[in-house]
Amino acid sequence: MSFRCYWLNLFGIFAFISFTLLTFISLALYPGEYSIVFNWLSNLGNVNLNPHGAVYFNMACIVTGIILIPFIFRLYRWDTGKLLERFLLVLTIILGIFAALSLILVGVFPETHIDLHVRAATGVFEAMFLFIILMTGAIFNHAKFMITVALIGVLAVIIDLFFLALLSLPRYHHELATINPTLPMPGLEWCAIFSSLIWLAALSYNMYKSRI
């Protein structure tokens, strides 16, 4: 494996670090009170609510999405040659690219462009939910797949499913990325995003450690 390709395996970790660092810089610059229980992540990218920190959250989405694209293409390295697993892997890569592009659009169209922002954010959550399930199914029997990554994926899927299920209820249907307190939805959003990113980082480490 060339040095350049070898480092592509770490891009999932780089994506997690980039998103976390830029998001918490944005959070530190948020004026007034901010609670992960009551405030949506997207509130950080709203220039009207966070005039000095919004750019950092929007950068977090754009930069993370860009970093994830080559990493997701790199997932082809898990191909075992088996037809079903190869099919799942192709679907996984397509969904992963869609999720990464949707994340970029979340940053390009922040909360001040609410309709486009909600569509992009919904795309991220729904695509990542399916992405984790299909990726786990595609590589579960691979000799180099770490069981710890699978367990993190199960936790992320459960959190995503609970969040998406609640979001589908009439009470919360139009609440995504609003400025109003909507307990417990924003807290679940934080958990859904970060559990998915932690899973990506764990998968990235698995690929790096196992020389996939």
CSV table of C-alpha atoms in Angstrom, one decimal:
chain,number,residue,atom,x,y,z
A,1,MET,CA,0.0,0.0,0.0
A,2,SER,CA,1.4,3.4,-0.9
A,3,PHE,CA,1.9,6.0,1.8
A,4,ARG,CA,-0.7,8.3,0.3
A,5,CYS,CA,-3.4,5.6,0.2
A,6,TYR,CA,-2.5,4.4,3.7
A,7,TRP,CA,-3.3,7.7,5.2
A,8,LEU,CA,-6.7,7.8,3.5
A,9,ASN,CA,-7.7,5.1,6.0
A,10,LEU,CA,-7.4,7.8,8.7
A,11,PHE,CA,-9.8,10.3,7.1
A,12,GLY,CA,-12.8,9.0,9.2
A,13,ILE,CA,-10.8,10.0,12.3
A,14,PHE,CA,-9.9,13.3,10.8
A,15,ALA,CA,-13.6,14.0,10.0
A,16,PHE,CA,-14.6,13.3,13.6
A,17,ILE,CA,-11.8,15.6,15.0
A,18,SER,CA,-12.6,18.4,12.5
A,19,PHE,CA,-16.3,18.4,13.3
A,20,THR,CA,-15.8,18.2,17.0
A,21,LEU,CA,-13.2,20.9,17.1
A,22,LEU,CA,-15.0,23.4,14.9
A,23,THR,CA,-18.4,22.7,16.6
A,24,PHE,CA,-17.1,23.4,20.0
A,25,ILE,CA,-15.3,26.6,18.9
A,26,SER,CA,-18.7,27.7,17.6
A,27,LEU,CA,-20.3,26.7,20.9
A,28,ALA,CA,-17.7,28.7,22.8
A,29,LEU,CA,-18.6,31.8,20.8
A,30,TYR,CA,-22.4,31.4,21.2
A,31,PRO,CA,-23.7,34.4,23.1
A,32,GLY,CA,-25.9,33.8,26.1
A,33,GLU,CA,-27.0,30.4,27.2
A,34,TYR,CA,-26.8,27.3,25.1
A,35,SER,CA,-27.9,23.8,26.1
A,36,ILE,CA,-27.5,20.6,24.2
A,37,VAL,CA,-30.8,19.5,25.8
A,38,PHE,CA,-32.8,22.5,24.5
A,39,ASN,CA,-30.8,23.9,21.5
A,40,TRP,CA,-30.4,22.2,18.1
A,41,LEU,CA,-26.9,21.8,16.7
A,42,SER,CA,-28.1,23.9,13.8
A,43,ASN,CA,-28.6,26.9,16.1
A,44,LEU,CA,-24.9,27.2,16.2
A,45,GLY,CA,-24.8,27.9,12.5
A,46,ASN,CA,-27.5,30.5,12.6
A,47,VAL,CA,-25.8,33.9,12.2
A,48,ASN,CA,-28.7,35.6,13.9
A,49,LEU,CA,-28.3,33.5,17.1
A,50,ASN,CA,-24.5,33.1,16.9
A,51,PRO,CA,-23.1,36.0,15.0
A,52,HIS,CA,-19.4,35.3,15.7
A,53,GLY,CA,-19.5,31.5,15.9
A,54,ALA,CA,-21.9,30.5,13.1
A,55,VAL,CA,-19.1,30.4,10.5
A,56,TYR,CA,-17.3,27.7,12.5
A,57,PHE,CA,-20.2,25.4,12.7
A,58,ASN,CA,-21.0,25.8,9.1
A,59,MET,CA,-17.3,25.2,8.3
A,60,ALA,CA,-17.5,22.0,10.5
A,61,CYS,CA,-20.3,20.6,8.3
A,62,ILE,CA,-18.6,21.6,5.0
A,63,VAL,CA,-15.1,20.5,5.9
A,64,THR,CA,-16.3,17.2,7.5
A,65,GLY,CA,-18.3,16.3,4.5
A,66,ILE,CA,-15.4,17.0,2.2
A,67,ILE,CA,-13.0,14.9,4.3
A,68,LEU,CA,-15.5,12.0,4.4
A,69,ILE,CA,-15.9,11.7,0.6
A,70,PRO,CA,-12.4,10.1,-0.1
A,71,PHE,CA,-12.8,8.0,3.0
A,72,ILE,CA,-16.1,6.6,1.9
A,73,PHE,CA,-14.7,5.8,-1.6
A,74,ARG,CA,-11.9,4.0,0.3
A,75,LEU,CA,-14.5,1.6,1.7
A,76,TYR,CA,-14.2,-0.5,-1.5
A,77,ARG,CA,-11.1,-2.0,0.1
A,78,TRP,CA,-13.4,-4.1,2.2
A,79,ASP,CA,-14.6,-6.0,-0.9
A,80,THR,CA,-14.4,-9.8,-0.4
A,81,GLY,CA,-15.6,-10.7,-3.9
A,82,LYS,CA,-18.8,-12.2,-2.6
A,83,LEU,CA,-21.8,-11.0,-4.6
A,84,LEU,CA,-24.2,-10.1,-1.8
A,85,GLU,CA,-21.5,-8.4,0.3
A,86,ARG,CA,-20.3,-6.5,-2.8
A,87,PHE,CA,-23.8,-5.4,-3.6
A,88,LEU,CA,-24.3,-4.1,0.0
A,89,LEU,CA,-20.9,-2.4,-0.2
A,90,VAL,CA,-21.8,-0.5,-3.4
A,91,LEU,CA,-25.1,0.6,-1.8
A,92,THR,CA,-23.2,1.7,1.3
A,93,ILE,CA,-20.8,3.8,-0.7
A,94,ILE,CA,-23.6,5.5,-2.6
A,95,LEU,CA,-25.5,6.3,0.7
A,96,GLY,CA,-22.3,7.5,2.3
A,97,ILE,CA,-21.5,9.9,-0.5
A,98,PHE,CA,-25.1,11.1,-0.3
A,99,ALA,CA,-24.8,11.7,3.5
A,100,ALA,CA,-21.4,13.5,3.0
A,101,LEU,CA,-22.9,15.8,0.3
A,102,SER,CA,-26.0,16.4,2.5
A,103,LEU,CA,-23.7,17.4,5.4
A,104,ILE,CA,-21.9,19.9,3.1
A,105,LEU,CA,-25.2,21.4,2.1
A,106,VAL,CA,-26.2,21.7,5.8
A,107,GLY,CA,-23.2,24.1,6.1
A,108,VAL,CA,-23.9,25.8,2.8
A,109,PHE,CA,-27.5,26.4,3.7
A,110,PRO,CA,-27.6,27.1,7.4
A,111,GLU,CA,-30.7,27.6,9.6
A,112,THR,CA,-31.4,31.0,8.0
A,113,HIS,CA,-32.3,29.0,4.8
A,114,ILE,CA,-34.6,26.8,6.8
A,115,ASP,CA,-36.3,24.8,4.0
A,116,LEU,CA,-33.1,23.8,2.3
A,117,HIS,CA,-31.4,23.3,5.6
A,118,VAL,CA,-34.0,20.9,6.9
A,119,ARG,CA,-34.0,18.9,3.7
A,120,ALA,CA,-30.2,18.6,3.9
A,121,ALA,CA,-30.2,17.7,7.6
A,122,THR,CA,-32.9,15.1,7.1
A,123,GLY,CA,-30.8,13.6,4.3
A,124,VAL,CA,-27.8,13.3,6.7
A,125,PHE,CA,-29.7,11.5,9.4
A,126,GLU,CA,-31.6,9.1,7.1
A,127,ALA,CA,-28.6,8.3,4.9
A,128,MET,CA,-26.3,7.7,7.9
A,129,PHE,CA,-28.8,5.4,9.6
A,130,LEU,CA,-29.0,3.2,6.5
A,131,PHE,CA,-25.2,3.6,5.8
A,132,ILE,CA,-24.2,2.1,9.2
A,133,ILE,CA,-26.6,-0.8,8.9
A,134,LEU,CA,-25.6,-1.7,5.3
A,135,MET,CA,-21.9,-1.2,6.0
A,136,THR,CA,-22.0,-3.5,9.0
A,137,GLY,CA,-23.9,-6.1,7.0
A,138,ALA,CA,-21.4,-5.9,4.1
A,139,ILE,CA,-18.3,-6.5,6.2
A,140,PHE,CA,-19.5,-8.3,9.3
A,141,ASN,CA,-18.0,-11.6,8.2
A,142,HIS,CA,-14.7,-10.0,7.1
A,143,ALA,CA,-11.8,-11.5,9.0
A,144,LYS,CA,-10.4,-8.0,9.8
A,145,PHE,CA,-13.6,-6.4,11.0
A,146,MET,CA,-13.4,-5.5,14.7
A,147,ILE,CA,-16.4,-6.5,16.8
A,148,THR,CA,-16.0,-3.2,18.8
A,149,VAL,CA,-16.9,-1.3,15.6
A,150,ALA,CA,-20.0,-3.4,15.2
A,151,LEU,CA,-21.1,-2.7,18.8
A,152,ILE,CA,-20.6,1.1,18.3
A,153,GLY,CA,-22.6,0.8,15.1
A,154,VAL,CA,-25.5,-0.9,16.9
A,155,LEU,CA,-25.6,1.9,19.5
A,156,ALA,CA,-25.5,4.6,16.8
A,157,VAL,CA,-28.3,2.9,14.9
A,158,ILE,CA,-30.5,2.6,18.0
A,159,ILE,CA,-30.0,6.3,18.8
A,160,ASP,CA,-30.6,7.3,15.1
A,161,LEU,CA,-33.7,5.1,15.0
A,162,PHE,CA,-35.1,6.6,18.2
A,163,PHE,CA,-34.4,10.2,17.0
A,164,LEU,CA,-35.9,9.6,13.5
A,165,ALA,CA,-39.0,7.9,15.0
A,166,LEU,CA,-39.6,10.8,17.4
A,167,LEU,CA,-39.1,13.3,14.6
A,168,SER,CA,-41.8,11.6,12.5
A,169,LEU,CA,-44.4,12.2,15.3
A,170,PRO,CA,-46.8,15.1,14.5
A,171,ARG,CA,-45.6,16.9,17.7
A,172,TYR,CA,-42.0,17.1,16.4
A,173,HIS,CA,-42.6,16.9,12.6
A,174,HIS,CA,-41.8,20.6,12.0
A,175,GLU,CA,-39.5,21.1,14.9
A,176,LEU,CA,-36.1,20.2,13.3
A,177,ALA,CA,-33.7,23.2,13.5
A,178,THR,CA,-36.1,25.6,15.1
A,179,ILE,CA,-35.0,28.2,17.7
A,180,ASN,CA,-37.6,27.0,20.2
A,181,PRO,CA,-36.8,24.5,23.1
A,182,THR,CA,-38.1,21.1,22.0
A,183,LEU,CA,-37.1,18.7,24.8
A,184,PRO,CA,-35.8,16.0,24.3
A,185,MET,CA,-35.1,16.3,20.5
A,186,PRO,CA,-31.9,18.5,20.4
A,187,GLY,CA,-30.2,16.2,22.9
A,188,LEU,CA,-31.0,13.2,20.8
A,189,GLU,CA,-29.7,15.1,17.7
A,190,TRP,CA,-26.4,15.6,19.4
A,191,CYS,CA,-26.2,12.0,20.4
A,192,ALA,CA,-27.2,10.8,16.9
A,193,ILE,CA,-24.6,12.9,15.1
A,194,PHE,CA,-21.7,12.2,17.5
A,195,SER,CA,-22.4,8.5,17.8
A,196,SER,CA,-22.4,8.2,14.0
A,197,LEU,CA,-19.1,10.2,13.8
A,198,ILE,CA,-17.6,8.0,16.6
A,199,TRP,CA,-18.6,4.9,14.6
A,200,LEU,CA,-16.9,6.4,11.5
A,201,ALA,CA,-13.8,7.1,13.5
A,202,ALA,CA,-13.8,3.6,14.9
A,203,LEU,CA,-14.2,2.1,11.4
A,204,SER,CA,-11.3,4.4,10.2
A,205,TYR,CA,-9.1,3.1,13.0
A,206,ASN,CA,-10.1,-0.5,12.1
A,207,MET,CA,-9.0,0.1,8.5
A,208,TYR,CA,-5.7,1.8,9.7
A,209,LYS,CA,-4.9,-0.9,12.2
A,210,SER,CA,-5.7,-3.8,10.0
A,211,ARG,CA,-4.1,-2.3,6.8
A,212,ILE,CA,-7.3,-2.6,4.8
